[in-house]
CSV table of C-alpha atoms and ligand atoms in Angstrom, one decimal:
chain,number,residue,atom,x,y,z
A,1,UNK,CA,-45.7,52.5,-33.5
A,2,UNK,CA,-43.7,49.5,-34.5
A,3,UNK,CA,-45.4,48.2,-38.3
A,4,UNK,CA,-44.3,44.9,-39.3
A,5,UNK,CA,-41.4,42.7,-41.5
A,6,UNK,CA,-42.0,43.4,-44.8
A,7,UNK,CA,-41.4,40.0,-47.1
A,8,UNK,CA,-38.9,39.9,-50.2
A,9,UNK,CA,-40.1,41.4,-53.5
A,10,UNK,CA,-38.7,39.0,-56.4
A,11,UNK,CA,-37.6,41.6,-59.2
A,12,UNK,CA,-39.1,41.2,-62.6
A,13,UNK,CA,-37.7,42.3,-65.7
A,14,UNK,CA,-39.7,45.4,-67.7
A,15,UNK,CA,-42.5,47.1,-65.9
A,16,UNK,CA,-46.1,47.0,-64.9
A,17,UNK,CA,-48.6,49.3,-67.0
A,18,UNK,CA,-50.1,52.6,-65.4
A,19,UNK,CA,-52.6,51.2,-62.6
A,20,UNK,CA,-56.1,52.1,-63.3
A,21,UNK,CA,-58.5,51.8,-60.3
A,22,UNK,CA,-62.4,52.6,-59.5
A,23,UNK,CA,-62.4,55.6,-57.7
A,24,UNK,CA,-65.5,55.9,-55.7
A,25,UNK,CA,-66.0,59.7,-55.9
A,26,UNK,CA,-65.8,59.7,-59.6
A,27,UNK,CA,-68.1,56.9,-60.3
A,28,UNK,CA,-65.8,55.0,-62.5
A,29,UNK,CA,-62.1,53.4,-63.7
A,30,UNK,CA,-59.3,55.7,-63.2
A,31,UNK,CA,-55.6,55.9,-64.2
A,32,UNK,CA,-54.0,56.7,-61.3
A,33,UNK,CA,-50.6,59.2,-62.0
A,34,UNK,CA,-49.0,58.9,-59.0
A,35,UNK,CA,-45.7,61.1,-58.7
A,36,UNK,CA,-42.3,58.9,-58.5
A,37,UNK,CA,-43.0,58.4,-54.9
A,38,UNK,CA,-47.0,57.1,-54.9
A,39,UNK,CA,-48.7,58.4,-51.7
A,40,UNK,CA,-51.7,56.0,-50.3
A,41,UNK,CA,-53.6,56.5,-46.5
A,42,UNK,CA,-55.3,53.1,-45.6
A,43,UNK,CA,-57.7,53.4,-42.6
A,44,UNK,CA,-56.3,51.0,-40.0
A,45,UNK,CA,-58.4,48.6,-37.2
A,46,UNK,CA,-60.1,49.7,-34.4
A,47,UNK,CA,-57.9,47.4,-31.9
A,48,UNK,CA,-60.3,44.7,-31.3
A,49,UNK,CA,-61.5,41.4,-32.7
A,50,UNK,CA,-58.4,41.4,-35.3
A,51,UNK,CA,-58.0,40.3,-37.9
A,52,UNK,CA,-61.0,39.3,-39.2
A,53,UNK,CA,-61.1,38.0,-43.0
A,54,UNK,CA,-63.1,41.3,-43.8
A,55,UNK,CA,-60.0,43.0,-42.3
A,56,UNK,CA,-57.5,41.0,-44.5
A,57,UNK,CA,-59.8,41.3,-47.7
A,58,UNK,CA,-59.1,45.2,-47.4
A,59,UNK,CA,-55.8,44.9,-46.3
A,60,UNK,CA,-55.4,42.8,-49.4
A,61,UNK,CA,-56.5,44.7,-52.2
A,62,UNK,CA,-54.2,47.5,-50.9
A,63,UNK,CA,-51.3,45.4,-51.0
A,64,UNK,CA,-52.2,44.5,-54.5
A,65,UNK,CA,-51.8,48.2,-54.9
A,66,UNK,CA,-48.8,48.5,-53.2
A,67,UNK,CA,-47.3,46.0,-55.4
A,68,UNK,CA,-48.7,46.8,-59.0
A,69,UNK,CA,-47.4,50.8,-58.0
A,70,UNK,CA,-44.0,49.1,-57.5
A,71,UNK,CA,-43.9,47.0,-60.8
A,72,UNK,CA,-44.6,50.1,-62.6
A,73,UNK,CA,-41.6,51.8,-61.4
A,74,UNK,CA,-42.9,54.0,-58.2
A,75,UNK,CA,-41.6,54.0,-54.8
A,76,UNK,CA,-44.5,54.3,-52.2
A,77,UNK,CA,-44.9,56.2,-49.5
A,78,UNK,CA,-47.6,54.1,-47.1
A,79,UNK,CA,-49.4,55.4,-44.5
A,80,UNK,CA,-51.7,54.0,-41.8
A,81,UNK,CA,-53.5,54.8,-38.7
A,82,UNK,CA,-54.5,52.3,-35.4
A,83,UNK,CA,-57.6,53.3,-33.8
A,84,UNK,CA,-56.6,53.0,-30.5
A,85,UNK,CA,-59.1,55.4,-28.5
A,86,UNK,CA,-62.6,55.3,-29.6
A,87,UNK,CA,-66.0,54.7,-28.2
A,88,UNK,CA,-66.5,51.1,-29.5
A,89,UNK,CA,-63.2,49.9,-28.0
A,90,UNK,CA,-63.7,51.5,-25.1
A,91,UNK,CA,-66.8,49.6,-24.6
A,92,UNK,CA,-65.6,46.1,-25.3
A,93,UNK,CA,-62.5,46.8,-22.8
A,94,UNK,CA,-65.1,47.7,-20.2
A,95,UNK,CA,-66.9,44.4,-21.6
A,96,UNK,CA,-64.3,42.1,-20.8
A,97,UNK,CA,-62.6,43.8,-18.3
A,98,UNK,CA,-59.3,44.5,-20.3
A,99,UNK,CA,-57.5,47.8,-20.0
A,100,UNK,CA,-58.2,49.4,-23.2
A,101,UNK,CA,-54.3,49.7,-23.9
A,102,UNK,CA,-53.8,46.6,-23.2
A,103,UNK,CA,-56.6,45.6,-24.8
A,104,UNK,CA,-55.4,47.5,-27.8
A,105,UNK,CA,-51.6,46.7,-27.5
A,106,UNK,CA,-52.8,43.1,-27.7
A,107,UNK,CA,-54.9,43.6,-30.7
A,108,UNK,CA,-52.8,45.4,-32.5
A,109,UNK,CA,-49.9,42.8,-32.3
A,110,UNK,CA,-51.8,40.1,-33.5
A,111,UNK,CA,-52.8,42.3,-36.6
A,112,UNK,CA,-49.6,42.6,-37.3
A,113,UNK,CA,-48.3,39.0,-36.7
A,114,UNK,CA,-51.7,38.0,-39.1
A,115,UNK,CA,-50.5,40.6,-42.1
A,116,UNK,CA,-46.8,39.5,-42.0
A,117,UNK,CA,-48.1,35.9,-42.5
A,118,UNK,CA,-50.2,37.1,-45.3
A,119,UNK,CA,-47.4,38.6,-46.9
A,120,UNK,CA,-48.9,42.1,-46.5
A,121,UNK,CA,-46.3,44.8,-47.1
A,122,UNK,CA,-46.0,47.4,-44.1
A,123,UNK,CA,-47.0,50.8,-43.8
A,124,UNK,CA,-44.1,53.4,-44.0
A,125,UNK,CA,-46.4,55.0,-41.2
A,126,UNK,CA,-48.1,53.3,-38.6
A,127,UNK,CA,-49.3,55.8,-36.1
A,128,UNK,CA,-51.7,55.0,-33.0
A,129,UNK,CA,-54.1,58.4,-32.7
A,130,UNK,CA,-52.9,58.2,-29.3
A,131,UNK,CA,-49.3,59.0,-30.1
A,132,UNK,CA,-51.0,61.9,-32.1
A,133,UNK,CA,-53.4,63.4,-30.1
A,134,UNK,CA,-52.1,67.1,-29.8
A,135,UNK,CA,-51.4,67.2,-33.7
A,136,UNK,CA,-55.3,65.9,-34.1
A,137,UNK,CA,-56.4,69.0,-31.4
A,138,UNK,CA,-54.2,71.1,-33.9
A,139,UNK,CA,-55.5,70.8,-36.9
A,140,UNK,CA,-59.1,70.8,-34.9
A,141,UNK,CA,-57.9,74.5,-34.1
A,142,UNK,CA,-57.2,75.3,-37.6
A,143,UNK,CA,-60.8,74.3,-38.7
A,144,UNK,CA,-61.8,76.6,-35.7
A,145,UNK,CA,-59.8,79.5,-37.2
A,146,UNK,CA,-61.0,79.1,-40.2
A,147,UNK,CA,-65.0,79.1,-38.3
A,148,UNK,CA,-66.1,75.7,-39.3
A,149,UNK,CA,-66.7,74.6,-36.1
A,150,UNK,CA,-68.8,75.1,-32.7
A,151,UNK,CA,-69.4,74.0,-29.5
A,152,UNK,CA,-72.3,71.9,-27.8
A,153,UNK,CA,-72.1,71.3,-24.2
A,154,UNK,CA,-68.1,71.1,-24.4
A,155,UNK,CA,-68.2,69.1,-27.8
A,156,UNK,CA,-66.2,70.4,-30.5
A,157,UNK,CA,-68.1,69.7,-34.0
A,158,UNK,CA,-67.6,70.1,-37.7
A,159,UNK,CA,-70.4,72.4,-39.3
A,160,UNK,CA,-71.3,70.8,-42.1
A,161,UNK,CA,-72.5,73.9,-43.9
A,162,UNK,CA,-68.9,74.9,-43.6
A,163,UNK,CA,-67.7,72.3,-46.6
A,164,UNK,CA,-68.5,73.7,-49.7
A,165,UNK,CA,-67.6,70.0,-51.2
A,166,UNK,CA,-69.6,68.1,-48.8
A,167,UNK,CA,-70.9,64.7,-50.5
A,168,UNK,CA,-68.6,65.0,-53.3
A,169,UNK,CA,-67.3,61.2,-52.3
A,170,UNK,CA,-69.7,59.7,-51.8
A,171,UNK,CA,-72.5,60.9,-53.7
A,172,UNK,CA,-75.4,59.9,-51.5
A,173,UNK,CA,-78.8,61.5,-51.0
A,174,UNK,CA,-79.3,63.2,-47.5
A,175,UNK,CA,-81.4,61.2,-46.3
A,176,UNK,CA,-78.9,57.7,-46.9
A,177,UNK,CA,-76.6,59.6,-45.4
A,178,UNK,CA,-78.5,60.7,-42.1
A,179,UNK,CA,-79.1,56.5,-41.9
A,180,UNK,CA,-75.8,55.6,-42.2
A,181,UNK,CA,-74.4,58.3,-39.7
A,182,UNK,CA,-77.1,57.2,-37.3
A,183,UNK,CA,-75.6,53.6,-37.8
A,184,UNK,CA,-71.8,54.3,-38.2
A,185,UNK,CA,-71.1,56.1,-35.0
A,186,UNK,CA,-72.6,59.5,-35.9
A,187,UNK,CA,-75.0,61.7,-33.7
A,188,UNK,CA,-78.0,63.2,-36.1
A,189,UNK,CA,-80.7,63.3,-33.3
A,190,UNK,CA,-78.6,65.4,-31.0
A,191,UNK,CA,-80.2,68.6,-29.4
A,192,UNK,CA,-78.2,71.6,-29.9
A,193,UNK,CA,-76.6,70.8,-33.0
A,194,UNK,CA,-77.1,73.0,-35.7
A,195,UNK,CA,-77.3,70.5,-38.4
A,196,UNK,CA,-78.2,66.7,-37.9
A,197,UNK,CA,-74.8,65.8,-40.1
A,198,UNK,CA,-72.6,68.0,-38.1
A,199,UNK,CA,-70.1,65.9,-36.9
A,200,UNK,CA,-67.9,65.6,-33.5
A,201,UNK,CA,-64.3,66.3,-33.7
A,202,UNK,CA,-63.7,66.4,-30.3
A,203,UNK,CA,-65.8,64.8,-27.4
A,204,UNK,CA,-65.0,66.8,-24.3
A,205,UNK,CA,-64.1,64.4,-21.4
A,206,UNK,CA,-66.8,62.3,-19.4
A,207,UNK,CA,-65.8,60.5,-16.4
A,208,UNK,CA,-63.7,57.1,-16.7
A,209,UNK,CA,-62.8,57.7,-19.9
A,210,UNK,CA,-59.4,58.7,-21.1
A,211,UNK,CA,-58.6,62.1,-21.8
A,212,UNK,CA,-55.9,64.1,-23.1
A,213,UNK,CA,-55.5,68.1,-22.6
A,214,UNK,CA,-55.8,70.2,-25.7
A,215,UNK,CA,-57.0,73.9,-26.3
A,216,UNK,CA,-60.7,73.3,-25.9
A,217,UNK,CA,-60.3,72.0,-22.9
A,218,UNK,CA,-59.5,67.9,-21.7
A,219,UNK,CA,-61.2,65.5,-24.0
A,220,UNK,CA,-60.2,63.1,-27.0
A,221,UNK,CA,-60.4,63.0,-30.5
A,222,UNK,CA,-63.5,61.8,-32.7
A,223,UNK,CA,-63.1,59.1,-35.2
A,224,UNK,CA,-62.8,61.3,-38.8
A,225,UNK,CA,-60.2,63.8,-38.2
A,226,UNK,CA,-57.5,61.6,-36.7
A,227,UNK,CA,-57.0,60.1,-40.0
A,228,UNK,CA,-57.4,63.6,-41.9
A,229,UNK,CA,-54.3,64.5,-39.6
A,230,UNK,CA,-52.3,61.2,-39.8
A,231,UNK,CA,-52.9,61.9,-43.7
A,232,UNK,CA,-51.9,65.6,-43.7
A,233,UNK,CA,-48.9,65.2,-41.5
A,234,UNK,CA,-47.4,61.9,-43.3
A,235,UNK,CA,-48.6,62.5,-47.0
A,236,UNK,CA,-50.1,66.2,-47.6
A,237,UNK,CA,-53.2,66.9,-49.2
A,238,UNK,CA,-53.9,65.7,-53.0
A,239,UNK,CA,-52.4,62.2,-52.0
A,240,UNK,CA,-53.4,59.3,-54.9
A,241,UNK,CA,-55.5,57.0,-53.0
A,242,UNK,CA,-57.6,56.8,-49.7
A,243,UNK,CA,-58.4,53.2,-49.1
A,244,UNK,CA,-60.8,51.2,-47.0
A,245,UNK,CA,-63.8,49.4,-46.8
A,246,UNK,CA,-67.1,50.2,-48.5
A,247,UNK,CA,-68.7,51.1,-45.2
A,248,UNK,CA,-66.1,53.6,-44.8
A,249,UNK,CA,-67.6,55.6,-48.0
A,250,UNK,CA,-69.9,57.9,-45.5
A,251,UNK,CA,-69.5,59.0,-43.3
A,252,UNK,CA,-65.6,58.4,-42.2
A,253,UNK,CA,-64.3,59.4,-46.1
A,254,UNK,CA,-66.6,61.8,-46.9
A,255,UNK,CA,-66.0,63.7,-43.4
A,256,UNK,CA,-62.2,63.3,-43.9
A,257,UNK,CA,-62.1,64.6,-46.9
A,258,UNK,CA,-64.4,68.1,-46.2
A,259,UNK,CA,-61.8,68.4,-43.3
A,260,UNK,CA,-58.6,68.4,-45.4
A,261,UNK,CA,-60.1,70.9,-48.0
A,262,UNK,CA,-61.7,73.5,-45.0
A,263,UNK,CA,-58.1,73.0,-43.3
A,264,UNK,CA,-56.2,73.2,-46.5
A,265,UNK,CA,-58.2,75.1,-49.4
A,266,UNK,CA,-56.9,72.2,-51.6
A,267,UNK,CA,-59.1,69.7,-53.3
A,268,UNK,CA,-58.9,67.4,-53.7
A,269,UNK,CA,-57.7,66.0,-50.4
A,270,UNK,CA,-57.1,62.7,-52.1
A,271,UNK,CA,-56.7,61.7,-56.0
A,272,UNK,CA,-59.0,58.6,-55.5
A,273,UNK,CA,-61.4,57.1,-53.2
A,274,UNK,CA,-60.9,53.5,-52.9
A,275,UNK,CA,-63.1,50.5,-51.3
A,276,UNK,CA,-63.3,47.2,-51.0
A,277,UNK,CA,-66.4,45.4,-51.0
A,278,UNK,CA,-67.8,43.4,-47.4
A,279,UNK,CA,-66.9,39.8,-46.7
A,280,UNK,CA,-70.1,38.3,-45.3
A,281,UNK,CA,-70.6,35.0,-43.2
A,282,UNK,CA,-74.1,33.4,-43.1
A,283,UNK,CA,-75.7,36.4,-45.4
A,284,UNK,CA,-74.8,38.9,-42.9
A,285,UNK,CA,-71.8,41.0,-42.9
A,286,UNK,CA,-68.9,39.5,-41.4
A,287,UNK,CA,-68.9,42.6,-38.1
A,288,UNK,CA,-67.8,42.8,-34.4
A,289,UNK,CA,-71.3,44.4,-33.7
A,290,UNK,CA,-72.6,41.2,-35.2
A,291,UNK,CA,-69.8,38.5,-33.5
A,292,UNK,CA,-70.1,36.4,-36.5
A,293,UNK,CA,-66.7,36.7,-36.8
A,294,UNK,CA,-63.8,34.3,-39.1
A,295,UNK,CA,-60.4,35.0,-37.5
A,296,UNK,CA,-57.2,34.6,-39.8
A,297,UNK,CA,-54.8,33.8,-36.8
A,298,UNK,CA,-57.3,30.2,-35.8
A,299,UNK,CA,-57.2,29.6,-39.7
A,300,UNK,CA,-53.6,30.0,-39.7
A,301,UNK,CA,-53.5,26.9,-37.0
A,302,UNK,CA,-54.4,24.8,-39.4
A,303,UNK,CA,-53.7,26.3,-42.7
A,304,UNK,CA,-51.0,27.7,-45.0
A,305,UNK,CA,-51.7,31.7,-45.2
A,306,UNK,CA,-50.8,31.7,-48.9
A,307,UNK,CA,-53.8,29.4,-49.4
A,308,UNK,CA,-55.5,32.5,-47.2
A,309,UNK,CA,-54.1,35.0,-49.2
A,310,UNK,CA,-55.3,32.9,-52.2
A,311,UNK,CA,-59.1,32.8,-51.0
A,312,UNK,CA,-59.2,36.3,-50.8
A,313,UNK,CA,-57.5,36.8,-54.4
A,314,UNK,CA,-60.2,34.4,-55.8
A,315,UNK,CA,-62.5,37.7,-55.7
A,316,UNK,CA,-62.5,40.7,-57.1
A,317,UNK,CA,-61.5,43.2,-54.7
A,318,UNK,CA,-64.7,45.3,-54.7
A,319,UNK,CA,-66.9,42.2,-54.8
A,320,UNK,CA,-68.9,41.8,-52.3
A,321,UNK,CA,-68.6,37.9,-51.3
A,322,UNK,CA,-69.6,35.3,-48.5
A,323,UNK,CA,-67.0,33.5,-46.8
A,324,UNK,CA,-67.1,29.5,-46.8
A,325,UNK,CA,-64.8,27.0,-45.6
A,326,UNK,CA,-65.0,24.8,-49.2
A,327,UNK,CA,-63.5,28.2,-50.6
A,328,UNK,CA,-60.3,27.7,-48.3
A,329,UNK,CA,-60.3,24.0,-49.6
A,330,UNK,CA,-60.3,25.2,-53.1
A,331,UNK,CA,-57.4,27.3,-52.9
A,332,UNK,CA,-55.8,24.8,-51.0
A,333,UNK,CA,-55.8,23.0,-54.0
A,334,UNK,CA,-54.7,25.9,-56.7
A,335,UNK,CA,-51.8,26.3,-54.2
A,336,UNK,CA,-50.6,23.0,-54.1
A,337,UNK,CA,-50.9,22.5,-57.9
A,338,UNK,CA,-49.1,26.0,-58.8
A,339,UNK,CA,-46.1,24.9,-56.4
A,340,UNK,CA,-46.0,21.7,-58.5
A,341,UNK,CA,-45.8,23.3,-61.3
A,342,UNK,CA,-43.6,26.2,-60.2
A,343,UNK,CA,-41.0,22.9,-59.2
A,344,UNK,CA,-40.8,21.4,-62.8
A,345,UNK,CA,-37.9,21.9,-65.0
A,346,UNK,CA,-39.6,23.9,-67.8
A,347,UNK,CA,-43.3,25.3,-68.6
A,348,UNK,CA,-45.4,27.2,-71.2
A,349,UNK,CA,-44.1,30.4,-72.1
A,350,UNK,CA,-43.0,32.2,-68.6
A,351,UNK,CA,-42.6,36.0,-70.3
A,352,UNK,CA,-46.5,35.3,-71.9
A,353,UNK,CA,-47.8,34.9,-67.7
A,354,UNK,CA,-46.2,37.9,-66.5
A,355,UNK,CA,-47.4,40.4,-69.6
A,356,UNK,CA,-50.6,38.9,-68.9
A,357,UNK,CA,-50.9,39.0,-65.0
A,358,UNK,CA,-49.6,42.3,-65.7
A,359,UNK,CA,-52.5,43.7,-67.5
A,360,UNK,CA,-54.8,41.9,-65.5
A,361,UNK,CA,-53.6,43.9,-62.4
A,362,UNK,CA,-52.9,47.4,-63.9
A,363,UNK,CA,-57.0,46.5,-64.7
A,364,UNK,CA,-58.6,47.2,-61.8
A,365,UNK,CA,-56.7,44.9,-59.7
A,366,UNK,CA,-58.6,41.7,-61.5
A,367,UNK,CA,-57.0,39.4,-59.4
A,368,UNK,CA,-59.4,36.7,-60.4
A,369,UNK,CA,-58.3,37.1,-64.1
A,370,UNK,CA,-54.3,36.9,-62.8
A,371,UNK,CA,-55.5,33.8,-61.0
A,372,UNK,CA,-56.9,32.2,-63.9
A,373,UNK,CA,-53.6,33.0,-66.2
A,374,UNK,CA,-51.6,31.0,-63.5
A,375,UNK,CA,-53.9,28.3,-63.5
A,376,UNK,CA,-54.0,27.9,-67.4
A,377,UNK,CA,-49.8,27.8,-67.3
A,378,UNK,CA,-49.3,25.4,-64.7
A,379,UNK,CA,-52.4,22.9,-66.1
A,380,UNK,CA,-50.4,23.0,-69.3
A,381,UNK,CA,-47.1,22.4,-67.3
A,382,UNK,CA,-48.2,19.8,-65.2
A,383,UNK,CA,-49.7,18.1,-68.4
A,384,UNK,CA,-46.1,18.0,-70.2
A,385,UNK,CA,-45.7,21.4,-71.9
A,386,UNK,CA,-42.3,22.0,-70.3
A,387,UNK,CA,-40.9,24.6,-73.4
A,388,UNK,CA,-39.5,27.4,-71.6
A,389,UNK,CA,-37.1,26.2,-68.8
A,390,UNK,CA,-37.0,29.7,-67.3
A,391,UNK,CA,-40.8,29.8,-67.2
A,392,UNK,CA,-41.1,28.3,-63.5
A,393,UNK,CA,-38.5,30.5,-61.8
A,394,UNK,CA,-40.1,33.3,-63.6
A,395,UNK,CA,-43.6,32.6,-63.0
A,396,UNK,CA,-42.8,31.9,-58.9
A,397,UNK,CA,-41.2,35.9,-59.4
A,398,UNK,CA,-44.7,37.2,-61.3
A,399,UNK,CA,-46.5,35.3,-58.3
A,400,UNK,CA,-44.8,36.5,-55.8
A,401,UNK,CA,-44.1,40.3,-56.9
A,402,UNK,CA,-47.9,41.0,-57.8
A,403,UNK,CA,-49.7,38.4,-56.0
A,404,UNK,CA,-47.9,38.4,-52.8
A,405,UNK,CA,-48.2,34.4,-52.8
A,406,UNK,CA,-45.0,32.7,-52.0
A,407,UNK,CA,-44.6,29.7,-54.1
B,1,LIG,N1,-66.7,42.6,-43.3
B,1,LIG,C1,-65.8,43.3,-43.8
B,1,LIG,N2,-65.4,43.1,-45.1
B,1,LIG,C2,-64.5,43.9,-45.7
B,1,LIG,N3,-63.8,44.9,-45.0
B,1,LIG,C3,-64.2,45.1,-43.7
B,1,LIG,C4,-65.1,44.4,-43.0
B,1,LIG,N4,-65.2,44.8,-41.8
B,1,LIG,C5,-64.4,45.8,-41.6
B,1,LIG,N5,-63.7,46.0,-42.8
B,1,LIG,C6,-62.7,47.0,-43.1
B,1,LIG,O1,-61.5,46.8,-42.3
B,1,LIG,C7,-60.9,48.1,-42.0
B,1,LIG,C8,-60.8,48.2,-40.5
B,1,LIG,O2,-62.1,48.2,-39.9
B,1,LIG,S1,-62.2,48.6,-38.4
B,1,LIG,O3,-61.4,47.7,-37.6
B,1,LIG,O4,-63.6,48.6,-38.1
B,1,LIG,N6,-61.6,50.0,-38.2
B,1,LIG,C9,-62.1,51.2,-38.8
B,1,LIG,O5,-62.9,51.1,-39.7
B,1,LIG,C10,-61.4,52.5,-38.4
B,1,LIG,N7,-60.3,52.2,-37.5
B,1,LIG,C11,-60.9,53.2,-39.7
B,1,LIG,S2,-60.0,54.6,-39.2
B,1,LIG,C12,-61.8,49.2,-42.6
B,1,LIG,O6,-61.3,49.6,-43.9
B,1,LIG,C13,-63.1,48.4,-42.8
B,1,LIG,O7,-63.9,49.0,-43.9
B,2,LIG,ZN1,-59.8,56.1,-41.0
């Protein structure tokens, strides 16, 4: 599939500092030593209800990986997937009496129209499962080879007891991980399984639904090991960083991740495991299940997306946070005062803002801390400090480059 324009980088002079991230499978802070050709999967939508500010908070921090991998002298290699067959969009299509393609086709280009006004950078890959649905059944046959799966009325499923590494990323108990399967899509309850976290790899096909041939017979793909393919195909195993959401942790990452090393031998399948915390509205996370829903495209009606971009930035990336209109307001206002200052014919020391949003960034991705560097150089701009006439041009670069806001 088609991705979407990618927006101007402004160079900088020098380089970023070695990115250090929290990976979720070790617990802490990481450098991350990507080769000169960084390799990161992010988990795309599910084509429906996009794009939500939950969405663009994930979609965010990632970009603010993409770009702090850039200033430090990589190239990246980006790599994401659309959902575009699976049970919950089936059901809304059947809801609202959409084709699900269409459904999906629809969704899909609105996503895209909502990160190119965020200033997202595009995927190198964008791949619906449904272009890659005999790839998926493939590497669904290597995992049969290699006897980690078996069959329940038809079903293809992953034995669990088959991954030697199984809860490696996301550390959790059995019994938080039976809950959250029940809750994410999984099956524990199922007669004939042999173990209640087995998962489906292939459901076998049921009447109305779509279905694609494959060696197990007709039937589509389940949700985990299409993005273990896309990731195999388009980046190889041992690829830096696998991104997404926090709900993502179990069981989508942690079933991924047991595929690529049963199908591959290597671990592990990817260097870090990264996620970003959940946007909320009225204490309860911002969902489709739940409808309570904040849509970028009906805030872009009536707002600049850089101030967007700029309410999302306000929070640490694994931060958990509420969303509230005052917080749009607010960056409305830090946008507005950093363009003035960004228009003046000199500033504080411009080289001082870019070593420092710099750090802050290679840091974890402290995007709050670069937020408050800016703020500090264009208060003392706007209050007469005009000392370094190359400070605006070169701050407006430092913003755009690692912030992705255009000034
Ligand atoms: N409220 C939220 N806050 C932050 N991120 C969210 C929120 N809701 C969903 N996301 C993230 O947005 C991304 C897309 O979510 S999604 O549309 O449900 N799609 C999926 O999770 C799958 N298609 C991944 S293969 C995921 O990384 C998910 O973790
Ligand atoms: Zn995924």
């Amino acid at each position: 599939m088609r991705s979407w324009p990618a927006p101007e980088i402004s160079s900088l002079p020098g380089a970023g500092l070695p990115l250090r991230l929290y990976d979720t499978a070790a617990g802490e802070v990481g450098e991350t030593s990507p080769d000169p050709t960084a390799r990161m999967y992010v988990c795309g939508i599910t084509p429906y209800d996009a794009t939500h500010i939950g969405h663009a908070n994930t979609y965010l921090a990632f970009d603010l990986v993409n770009r702090a991998w850039r200033d430090a002298g990589h190239r990246v290699h980006y790599t994401q997937n659309a959902t575009d067959v699976d049970d919950p969009l089936l059901e809304r299509a059947e809801l609202t009496g959409v084709d699900w393609r269409v459904l999906a086709e629809d969704q899909i280009e609105l996503f895209r129209t909502d990160m190119a006004a965020l200033r997202v950078l595009p995927p190198d890959d964008y791949i619906g499962v449904t272009e890659v649905v005999a790839q998926v059944a493939a590497l669904i046959g290597r995992l049969k080879d290699k006897g980690a799966t078996y069959e329940v009325d038809g079903d293809v499923y992953f034995a669990v007891a088959a991954s030697p590494k199984f809860g490696a990323v996301s550390g959790y108990s059995e019994a938080t991980m039976l809950a959250l399967f029940a809750e994410r899509g999984g099956d524990p309850g199922r007669p004939g399984k042999r173990h209640p976290l087995d998962w489906l790899l292939w459901r076998a096909e049921r009447p109305g639904e779509p279905s694609w041939p494959s060696p197990f017979g007709p039937g589509r793909p389940g949700w985990h090991v299409e993005c273990t393919s896309i990731a195999l195909s388009c980046l190889g195993a041992g690829f830096d960083v696998s991104g997404g959401g926090t709900d993502l942790i179990f069981p989508h990452h942690e079933m991924g991740a047991s595929e690529g090393h049963v199908a591959t031998g290597e671990w592990p399948f990817a260097k870090a495991y990264v996620h970003a915390g959940m946007v909320a509205l009225d204490g309860e996370k911002m969902s489709k299940s739940r409808g309570n829903l904040v849509f970028v495209s009906r805030l872009r009606a009536a707002h600049d997306p850089m101030a967007i971009r700029l309410t999302l930035l306000a929070h640490h990336y694994r931060a958990g946070w509420e969303w509230t209109g005052d917080q749009l307001t607010a960056a409305t206002g830090r946008l507005d005062r950093w363009r003035a200052a960004a228009a003046l014919p000199g500033g504080p020391d411009g080289a001082a803002v870019l070593a420092l949003v710099r750090e802050r960034m290679a840091a974890d991705l402290d995007a709050p801390g670069a937020l408050a560097v800016v703020d500090d150089w264009a208060g003392r701009a706007l209050a007469g400090d005009h000392a370094d006439p190359g400070a605006p041009a070169l701050v407006r670069a430092t913003v755009d480059a690692l912030l992705g806001v255009a000034l």
